[in-house]
Amino acid sequence: MKWSQRIFRLSLLSLPYISYVCFPGLLFVMGAVAQRFRRLAVDRWIGCGLMGVSGLMVLSAWFAYNRGEALLHLWNFLPFFLLFSLLPFVLNRTEQLEKLALDIVLVSIPINLYALVQYIAKLRILPRDIRRFPLVLWLRQTPHRERALSVFDHPNTLASFLVLVLALGLGLIIKRSLDAQRSLPEAGPAYWIASRWLYAATYANLVGIFCSGSRNGVLIAVAQIITASILIKVNYKMFWVGLVGLGAIIVSILGMGLGGRSLSLNIFTQDPRLGIWKIGWTLMQERPWLGWGLGNFKFLYPERNDMGLPMVTHPHNFWLLMGCEVGVLAMVIMTLTIGYICFKAVWLLLDQGLSQSHNAILLGYLMAFGGCTLFSLFDVTFYDSRINIMNWFVLAGIYTFTQLSSAQGRSRLGLES
């Protein structure tokens, strides 16, 4: 099991940079875990829920508007259901979940630095002489004017990833603050240096989110920091650092706009998503049971786009996507299944509070998945397999926390009760 955990850790941490090289590692971990336990790590209700959704997706694909496309898009769901169902065997210790969260936060530093450099290179106010440098010219030729992509293929995908990392970092900061308040032994200068790196790496995600120009990312990041700084009330240092970070973002948006767009109500009231959502809603009403098939929205959208909306390949809302492509029943079952996991985790957190400092890590994972959920209201980023894997990893971490709190759950994970 230790080898599986090490390989999974290396695969997860290198995922943003060399994603397709990491897939063999993840497949090896899934195979090793399946061979050892010969069962799933999830309980009966969650297993039945995922199997029900899987069956409906396959049935929907068979009767889809474009069957080949729908069958191909099953790749975005079915393998990840299996990954989620096996991961709790690997994430079977709170220390393991904390270590992975810390590693992910630290690994994001180059991503944020690259986003900042890319954003600066794309600025309109950049002197012409500097623009002519080959490196600057190459950076300016990347898609999406005045918005950073970093290692991803779209600014919103970058923002979705950084929102998740920011939440994990906030959970780690809260845990360290709680440990310090309880006078737990510290490792002297090494602990001090590690704490500073954690703060820097966590709040660097604010820079990356701003550089992405994502309105959704900025709003979710603000909500996460307010939650961590005020509702938890851990210490004043964290509160003021978060306040300064929020202030810097607000000042930057007021002074420079967001992704080349000046701040006004028009960027919300004239958002083309409203028209896209209307088309998605209509498609869902026309075939409510099995939908039109995964990936088929892009075939039906052009002929219904009589309002001059931009060309898109999905309805920019996860639930509308599920409803119009797979059907309302699959959408409801999947929502209830995932909601059940999150409900149990929130109940555990409310019951125990932060009396046990490792619950701060659970809070970080919950905020990370909450950010993913909020982002899904306005965009769909799981088509990037890196985001898909990270989202299911976070949900598996949340589920693992709920199992570690009981003898029955620990037994299900293959641990001694």
Coordinates of C-alpha atoms in Angstrom, one line a residue:
M1 CA 0.0 0.0 0.0
K2 CA 2.9 2.4 0.7
W3 CA 4.1 2.0 -2.9
S4 CA 0.6 2.8 -4.2
Q5 CA 0.4 5.9 -2.0
R6 CA 3.8 7.1 -3.2
I7 CA 3.0 6.6 -6.8
F8 CA -0.3 8.3 -6.4
R9 CA 1.4 11.2 -4.7
L10 CA 3.9 11.6 -7.5
S11 CA 1.2 11.3 -10.1
L12 CA -1.1 13.9 -8.4
L13 CA 1.7 16.4 -7.9
S14 CA 3.0 16.3 -11.5
L15 CA -0.6 16.2 -12.9
P16 CA -0.8 20.0 -13.8
Y17 CA 2.5 19.8 -15.7
I18 CA 2.7 16.4 -17.4
S19 CA -0.8 15.1 -17.2
Y20 CA -0.7 12.3 -19.8
V21 CA 2.5 11.0 -18.3
C22 CA 0.7 10.7 -14.9
F23 CA -2.1 8.5 -16.2
P24 CA -0.2 5.3 -16.2
G25 CA 0.7 5.9 -12.5
L26 CA -3.0 6.5 -11.6
L27 CA -4.0 3.3 -13.5
F28 CA -1.3 1.4 -11.7
V29 CA -2.6 2.6 -8.3
M30 CA -6.2 1.7 -9.3
G31 CA -5.2 -1.8 -10.4
A32 CA -3.0 -2.4 -7.3
V33 CA -5.8 -1.3 -4.9
A34 CA -8.5 -3.3 -6.8
Q35 CA -6.3 -6.4 -6.7
R36 CA -5.7 -6.1 -3.0
F37 CA -9.2 -5.3 -1.7
R38 CA -11.3 -6.7 -4.5
R39 CA -14.1 -4.4 -3.7
L40 CA -15.0 -0.7 -3.6
A41 CA -14.2 1.7 -0.8
V42 CA -17.6 3.4 -0.8
D43 CA -20.6 2.3 1.1
R44 CA -23.7 0.7 -0.5
W45 CA -25.7 3.8 -1.1
I46 CA -23.0 5.7 -2.8
G47 CA -22.0 2.7 -4.9
C48 CA -25.6 2.2 -6.0
G49 CA -26.0 5.9 -6.8
L50 CA -22.9 5.9 -9.0
M51 CA -23.9 2.6 -10.7
G52 CA -27.3 4.0 -11.4
V53 CA -25.9 7.2 -12.9
S54 CA -23.4 5.1 -15.0
G55 CA -26.2 2.9 -16.3
L56 CA -28.3 5.9 -17.3
M57 CA -25.3 7.5 -19.0
V58 CA -24.7 4.4 -21.1
L59 CA -28.4 4.1 -21.9
S60 CA -28.5 7.8 -22.9
A61 CA -25.4 7.4 -25.1
W62 CA -27.0 4.5 -26.9
F63 CA -30.1 6.6 -27.8
A64 CA -28.2 9.8 -28.3
Y65 CA -28.6 12.3 -31.1
N66 CA -25.0 11.4 -32.0
R67 CA -24.2 8.0 -30.6
G68 CA -20.5 8.0 -31.3
E69 CA -19.9 11.3 -29.6
A70 CA -21.9 10.3 -26.6
L71 CA -20.1 7.0 -26.2
L72 CA -16.8 8.9 -26.5
H73 CA -17.8 11.4 -23.8
L74 CA -18.4 8.5 -21.3
W75 CA -14.7 8.8 -20.7
N76 CA -15.3 12.0 -18.8
F77 CA -17.3 10.2 -16.2
L78 CA -17.1 6.4 -15.9
P79 CA -13.3 6.0 -15.2
F80 CA -13.5 8.8 -12.7
F81 CA -16.4 7.2 -10.8
L82 CA -14.1 4.1 -10.5
L83 CA -11.2 6.3 -9.4
F84 CA -13.3 7.9 -6.7
S85 CA -14.6 4.6 -5.5
L86 CA -11.1 3.2 -5.0
L87 CA -9.2 6.3 -3.7
P88 CA -10.3 6.1 -0.1
F89 CA -8.2 3.0 0.3
V90 CA -5.2 5.2 -0.6
L91 CA -6.3 8.2 1.4
N92 CA -6.8 6.3 4.5
R93 CA -5.0 8.6 7.0
T94 CA -5.6 12.2 8.0
E95 CA -1.9 12.7 7.9
Q96 CA -1.9 11.5 4.2
L97 CA -4.7 13.9 3.4
E98 CA -2.8 16.8 5.1
K99 CA 0.5 15.9 3.3
L100 CA -1.2 15.8 -0.1
A101 CA -3.0 19.1 0.5
L102 CA 0.3 20.8 1.4
D103 CA 2.1 19.3 -1.6
I104 CA -0.6 20.5 -3.9
V105 CA -0.4 24.0 -2.5
L106 CA 3.4 24.2 -2.9
V107 CA 3.4 22.7 -6.4
S108 CA 1.0 25.5 -7.5
I109 CA 3.7 28.2 -6.9
P110 CA 5.2 27.9 -10.5
I111 CA 1.7 27.9 -12.0
N112 CA 0.9 31.2 -10.3
L113 CA 4.3 32.7 -11.2
Y114 CA 3.8 31.8 -14.8
A115 CA 0.3 33.2 -14.8
L116 CA 1.7 36.5 -13.5
V117 CA 4.4 36.7 -16.1
Q118 CA 1.9 35.8 -18.9
Y119 CA -0.5 38.5 -17.6
I120 CA 2.1 41.2 -17.5
A121 CA 3.3 40.3 -21.0
K122 CA -0.3 40.7 -22.4
L123 CA -0.9 44.1 -20.8
R124 CA -1.8 46.8 -23.3
I125 CA 0.3 49.4 -21.4
L126 CA 3.5 47.4 -22.0
P127 CA 6.0 49.5 -23.9
R128 CA 6.4 48.6 -27.6
D129 CA 10.1 47.9 -27.3
I130 CA 9.5 45.3 -24.6
R131 CA 6.7 43.7 -26.7
R132 CA 9.3 42.9 -29.4
F133 CA 11.3 40.6 -27.3
P134 CA 10.8 37.0 -28.6
L135 CA 9.7 35.6 -25.3
V136 CA 7.2 38.5 -24.7
L137 CA 6.0 38.2 -28.2
W138 CA 5.4 34.4 -27.8
L139 CA 3.5 35.0 -24.5
R140 CA 1.3 37.6 -26.1
Q141 CA 0.4 35.2 -28.9
T142 CA -1.3 32.8 -26.5
P143 CA -5.2 32.9 -26.7
H144 CA -7.5 35.1 -24.6
R145 CA -6.3 38.7 -24.7
E146 CA -5.2 40.1 -21.3
R147 CA -6.0 36.8 -19.5
A148 CA -3.5 34.3 -18.3
L149 CA -3.7 30.6 -19.0
S150 CA -0.5 29.4 -17.3
V151 CA -0.2 25.6 -17.9
F152 CA -3.9 25.2 -18.9
D153 CA -5.7 25.8 -22.1
H154 CA -8.3 28.3 -20.9
P155 CA -8.2 31.0 -18.2
N156 CA -11.4 29.6 -16.5
T157 CA -9.7 26.2 -16.2
L158 CA -6.8 27.9 -14.5
A159 CA -9.1 29.7 -12.1
S160 CA -11.0 26.5 -11.3
F161 CA -7.8 24.8 -10.3
L162 CA -6.5 27.7 -8.3
V163 CA -9.8 28.1 -6.4
L164 CA -9.4 24.5 -5.3
V165 CA -5.8 25.0 -4.2
L166 CA -6.6 28.2 -2.3
A167 CA -9.2 26.4 -0.2
L168 CA -6.8 23.5 0.6
G169 CA -4.2 26.1 1.7
L170 CA -6.6 27.9 3.9
G171 CA -7.5 24.7 5.6
L172 CA -3.8 24.0 6.3
I173 CA -3.3 27.6 7.6
I174 CA -6.2 27.1 10.0
K175 CA -4.8 23.9 11.3
R176 CA -1.4 25.4 12.0
S177 CA -3.0 28.3 13.7
L178 CA -5.0 25.9 15.9
D179 CA -1.9 23.9 16.7
A180 CA 0.0 27.1 17.7
Q181 CA -2.9 28.2 20.0
R182 CA -2.9 24.9 21.8
S183 CA 0.9 25.2 22.3
L184 CA 1.7 22.1 20.4
P185 CA 5.5 21.6 20.0
E186 CA 7.0 23.4 17.0
A187 CA 10.1 22.6 15.1
G188 CA 11.9 25.9 15.7
P189 CA 13.2 27.8 12.6
A190 CA 12.1 25.0 10.2
Y191 CA 8.5 25.3 11.4
W192 CA 8.6 29.1 11.0
I193 CA 10.0 28.9 7.5
A194 CA 7.5 26.2 6.5
S195 CA 4.6 28.4 7.8
R196 CA 5.8 31.4 5.7
W197 CA 6.0 29.2 2.6
L198 CA 2.5 28.0 3.3
Y199 CA 1.2 31.5 3.6
A200 CA 3.0 32.7 0.5
A201 CA 1.9 29.7 -1.6
T202 CA -1.7 29.9 -0.5
Y203 CA -2.2 33.6 -1.1
A204 CA -0.2 33.5 -4.3
N205 CA -3.3 31.8 -5.7
L206 CA -5.1 35.1 -5.4
V207 CA -2.6 36.5 -7.9
G208 CA -3.1 33.7 -10.3
I209 CA -6.9 33.9 -10.0
F210 CA -6.8 37.7 -10.7
C211 CA -4.5 37.1 -13.7
S212 CA -6.9 34.6 -15.1
G213 CA -9.5 37.3 -15.4
S214 CA -12.2 34.9 -14.2
R215 CA -15.2 36.7 -12.5
N216 CA -16.3 33.4 -11.1
G217 CA -12.9 32.6 -9.7
V218 CA -12.6 36.0 -8.0
L219 CA -16.0 35.8 -6.4
I220 CA -15.4 32.3 -5.1
A221 CA -12.0 33.2 -3.8
V222 CA -13.5 36.2 -1.9
A223 CA -16.1 33.9 -0.4
Q224 CA -13.5 31.3 0.7
I225 CA -11.3 33.9 2.4
I226 CA -14.2 35.5 4.2
T227 CA -15.3 32.1 5.4
A228 CA -11.8 31.2 6.6
S229 CA -11.0 34.6 8.1
I230 CA -14.2 35.6 9.8
L231 CA -16.4 32.6 10.5
I232 CA -13.6 30.4 11.8
K233 CA -12.0 33.2 13.8
V234 CA -8.7 31.4 14.3
N235 CA -6.3 34.3 14.7
Y236 CA -5.8 37.9 13.7
K237 CA -2.8 37.2 11.6
M238 CA -4.8 35.1 9.2
F239 CA -7.6 37.7 9.2
W240 CA -5.3 40.6 8.3
V241 CA -3.4 38.6 5.6
G242 CA -6.7 37.6 4.0
L243 CA -8.0 41.2 4.3
V244 CA -4.9 42.6 2.6
G245 CA -5.2 40.0 -0.1
L246 CA -8.8 40.9 -0.8
G247 CA -8.0 44.6 -0.7
A248 CA -5.2 44.1 -3.3
I249 CA -7.6 42.2 -5.6
I250 CA -10.3 44.8 -5.3
V251 CA -7.9 47.7 -5.9
S252 CA -6.4 45.9 -8.9
I253 CA -9.8 45.2 -10.4
L254 CA -10.9 48.8 -9.9
G255 CA -7.7 50.1 -11.4
M256 CA -7.1 47.7 -14.2
G257 CA -10.3 45.9 -14.8
L258 CA -10.6 42.1 -15.0
G259 CA -9.3 40.2 -18.0
G260 CA -9.4 43.3 -20.1
R261 CA -13.0 44.1 -19.1
S262 CA -13.7 47.3 -17.1
L263 CA -15.8 46.8 -13.9
S264 CA -19.4 47.5 -14.6
L265 CA -22.8 45.9 -14.2
N266 CA -22.8 45.1 -17.9
I267 CA -20.4 42.2 -17.5
F268 CA -23.1 40.5 -15.4
T269 CA -26.4 41.8 -16.9
Q270 CA -25.2 41.3 -20.6
D271 CA -23.5 38.0 -19.9
P272 CA -24.2 35.6 -22.9
R273 CA -24.6 32.8 -20.4
L274 CA -28.2 33.9 -19.8
G275 CA -29.1 33.1 -23.4
I276 CA -27.0 29.9 -23.4
W277 CA -28.8 28.7 -20.3
K278 CA -32.2 29.3 -21.9
I279 CA -31.2 27.1 -24.8
G280 CA -30.0 24.4 -22.4
W281 CA -33.2 24.6 -20.4
T282 CA -35.3 24.2 -23.6
L283 CA -33.2 21.1 -24.7
M284 CA -33.7 19.6 -21.3
Q285 CA -37.5 20.0 -21.5
E286 CA -37.6 18.4 -24.9
R287 CA -35.9 15.2 -23.8
P288 CA -36.1 15.1 -20.0
W289 CA -35.6 11.3 -19.4
L290 CA -32.4 10.4 -21.2
G291 CA -31.3 13.7 -22.7
W292 CA -29.7 14.2 -26.1
G293 CA -26.5 12.3 -25.2
L294 CA -23.2 13.4 -23.7
G295 CA -21.3 15.9 -25.8
N296 CA -24.3 16.5 -28.1
F297 CA -25.1 20.1 -26.9
K298 CA -22.6 21.5 -29.4
F299 CA -24.5 19.8 -32.3
L300 CA -27.9 21.2 -31.3
Y301 CA -26.9 24.6 -30.1
P302 CA -26.1 26.3 -33.5
E303 CA -29.6 25.8 -35.0
R304 CA -31.2 27.2 -31.9
N305 CA -28.9 30.1 -31.5
D306 CA -31.0 32.9 -33.1
M307 CA -29.8 35.6 -30.7
G308 CA -26.2 35.9 -32.1
L309 CA -24.7 34.3 -29.0
P310 CA -21.1 33.2 -29.1
M311 CA -20.4 29.6 -30.2
V312 CA -20.0 27.3 -27.2
T313 CA -19.8 23.5 -26.8
H314 CA -21.6 23.2 -23.5
P315 CA -24.3 25.1 -21.6
H316 CA -21.9 26.7 -19.0
N317 CA -23.7 25.0 -16.1
F318 CA -23.1 21.5 -14.9
W319 CA -26.7 20.7 -13.9
L320 CA -28.0 22.0 -17.2
L321 CA -25.4 19.9 -19.0
M322 CA -26.5 16.8 -17.1
G323 CA -30.2 17.6 -17.6
C324 CA -30.1 18.2 -21.3
E325 CA -27.4 15.6 -22.2
V326 CA -28.1 12.7 -19.8
G327 CA -31.6 13.4 -18.4
V328 CA -33.1 14.8 -15.3
L329 CA -33.1 11.5 -13.5
A330 CA -29.3 11.0 -13.8
M331 CA -28.8 14.6 -12.8
V332 CA -30.9 14.2 -9.6
I333 CA -29.3 10.9 -8.6
M334 CA -25.8 12.3 -9.1
T335 CA -26.6 15.4 -7.1
L336 CA -28.1 13.4 -4.2
T337 CA -25.2 11.0 -4.2
I338 CA -22.6 13.7 -4.0
G339 CA -24.7 15.8 -1.7
Y340 CA -25.0 12.9 0.7
I341 CA -21.2 12.7 1.0
C342 CA -20.9 16.4 1.6
F343 CA -23.8 16.4 4.1
K344 CA -22.2 13.7 6.2
A345 CA -18.9 15.7 6.2
V346 CA -20.6 19.0 7.2
W347 CA -22.5 17.2 9.9
L348 CA -19.2 15.7 11.2
L349 CA -17.6 19.1 11.2
L350 CA -20.6 20.7 13.0
D351 CA -20.6 17.9 15.6
Q352 CA -16.9 17.9 16.4
G353 CA -16.1 21.5 15.4
L354 CA -12.4 22.3 15.4
S355 CA -11.8 20.6 18.8
Q356 CA -9.7 18.2 16.8
S357 CA -7.3 20.3 14.7
H358 CA -7.3 17.8 11.8
N359 CA -10.9 18.8 11.1
A360 CA -9.4 22.0 9.8
I361 CA -8.1 19.9 6.9
L362 CA -11.6 18.6 6.3
L363 CA -12.8 22.2 6.2
G364 CA -10.2 22.9 3.6
Y365 CA -11.4 20.0 1.5
L366 CA -15.0 21.0 1.9
M367 CA -14.2 24.6 0.8
A368 CA -12.3 23.2 -2.1
F369 CA -15.2 21.1 -3.3
G370 CA -17.6 24.0 -2.5
G371 CA -15.5 26.1 -4.8
C372 CA -15.7 23.5 -7.5
T373 CA -19.5 23.3 -7.1
L374 CA -19.9 27.1 -7.3
F375 CA -17.7 27.2 -10.3
S376 CA -19.9 24.6 -11.9
L377 CA -22.9 27.0 -11.7
F378 CA -21.3 29.2 -14.3
D379 CA -18.9 27.1 -16.3
V380 CA -17.9 23.4 -17.0
T381 CA -14.2 22.7 -16.6
F382 CA -14.1 18.9 -16.1
Y383 CA -13.3 18.4 -19.8
D384 CA -9.8 19.0 -18.7
S385 CA -8.9 15.7 -17.2
R386 CA -6.6 17.4 -14.7
I387 CA -9.5 19.3 -13.2
N388 CA -11.6 16.2 -13.3
I389 CA -9.1 14.2 -11.4
M390 CA -8.5 17.0 -8.8
N391 CA -12.3 17.3 -8.2
W392 CA -12.8 13.6 -7.6
F393 CA -9.7 13.5 -5.5
V394 CA -11.1 16.2 -3.2
L395 CA -14.4 14.5 -3.0
A396 CA -12.7 11.2 -2.1
G397 CA -10.8 13.0 0.6
I398 CA -14.1 14.3 2.1
Y399 CA -15.6 10.8 2.0
T400 CA -12.4 9.4 3.7
F401 CA -12.8 11.9 6.5
T402 CA -16.4 10.7 7.2
Q403 CA -15.2 7.0 7.3
L404 CA -12.3 7.6 9.6
S405 CA -14.6 9.0 12.2
S406 CA -16.3 5.6 12.9
A407 CA -15.1 2.0 13.5
Q408 CA -17.3 0.7 10.7
G409 CA -15.9 3.3 8.3
R410 CA -12.3 2.4 9.2
S411 CA -13.0 -1.2 8.7
R412 CA -14.4 -0.4 5.2
L413 CA -11.1 1.3 4.4
G414 CA -9.2 -1.8 5.5
L415 CA -8.0 -0.3 8.8
E416 CA -8.3 -1.9 12.2
S417 CA -11.2 -0.5 14.1

